[in-house]
Amino acid sequence: MVAIVKVTGSGQITIPAAMRRKHNIEQGDRILVA
């Protein structure tokens, strides 16, 4: 899956609102960058 993400200074990525809605991901959830 190709997803546009915002990389934060802490090394985490946040999922844009559109992607959160599409995948039913709760707002504020973050995925740690391995």
mmCIF file of C-alpha atoms in Angstrom:
data_model
loop_
_atom_site.group_PDB
_atom_site.id
_atom_site.type_symbol
_atom_site.label_atom_id
_atom_site.label_comp_id
_atom_site.label_asym_id
_atom_site.label_seq_id
_atom_site.Cartn_x
_atom_site.Cartn_y
_atom_site.Cartn_z
ATOM 1 C CA MET A 1 0.000 0.000 0.000
ATOM 2 C CA VAL A 2 1.246 3.451 -0.858
ATOM 3 C CA ALA A 3 0.527 5.979 1.843
ATOM 4 C CA ILE A 4 1.498 9.601 2.195
ATOM 5 C CA VAL A 5 2.711 10.241 5.697
ATOM 6 C CA LYS A 6 4.079 13.127 7.696
ATOM 7 C CA VAL A 7 7.390 12.404 9.376
ATOM 8 C CA THR A 8 7.781 14.104 12.718
ATOM 9 C CA GLY A 9 11.039 15.145 14.337
ATOM 10 C CA SER A 10 10.617 12.354 16.869
ATOM 11 C CA GLY A 11 10.903 9.794 14.103
ATOM 12 C CA GLN A 12 7.221 8.914 14.121
ATOM 13 C CA ILE A 13 4.853 9.096 11.184
ATOM 14 C CA THR A 14 1.315 10.375 11.363
ATOM 15 C CA ILE A 15 -1.365 9.217 8.976
ATOM 16 C CA PRO A 16 -3.207 12.022 7.152
ATOM 17 C CA ALA A 17 -6.915 12.437 7.932
ATOM 18 C CA ALA A 18 -7.951 10.959 4.583
ATOM 19 C CA MET A 19 -5.935 7.812 5.218
ATOM 20 C CA ARG A 20 -7.233 7.555 8.788
ATOM 21 C CA ARG A 21 -10.817 7.677 7.529
ATOM 22 C CA LYS A 22 -10.119 5.200 4.758
ATOM 23 C CA HIS A 23 -8.628 2.637 7.110
ATOM 24 C CA ASN A 24 -10.850 3.454 10.078
ATOM 25 C CA ILE A 25 -7.862 4.426 12.176
ATOM 26 C CA GLU A 26 -8.610 6.495 15.246
ATOM 27 C CA GLN A 27 -7.368 10.068 15.095
ATOM 28 C CA GLY A 28 -4.090 10.507 16.931
ATOM 29 C CA ASP A 29 -2.882 6.954 16.403
ATOM 30 C CA ARG A 30 0.729 6.762 15.302
ATOM 31 C CA ILE A 31 2.883 4.107 13.754
ATOM 32 C CA LEU A 32 6.413 3.809 15.079
ATOM 33 C CA VAL A 33 9.085 3.776 12.412
ATOM 34 C CA ALA A 34 10.968 0.507 12.713
#
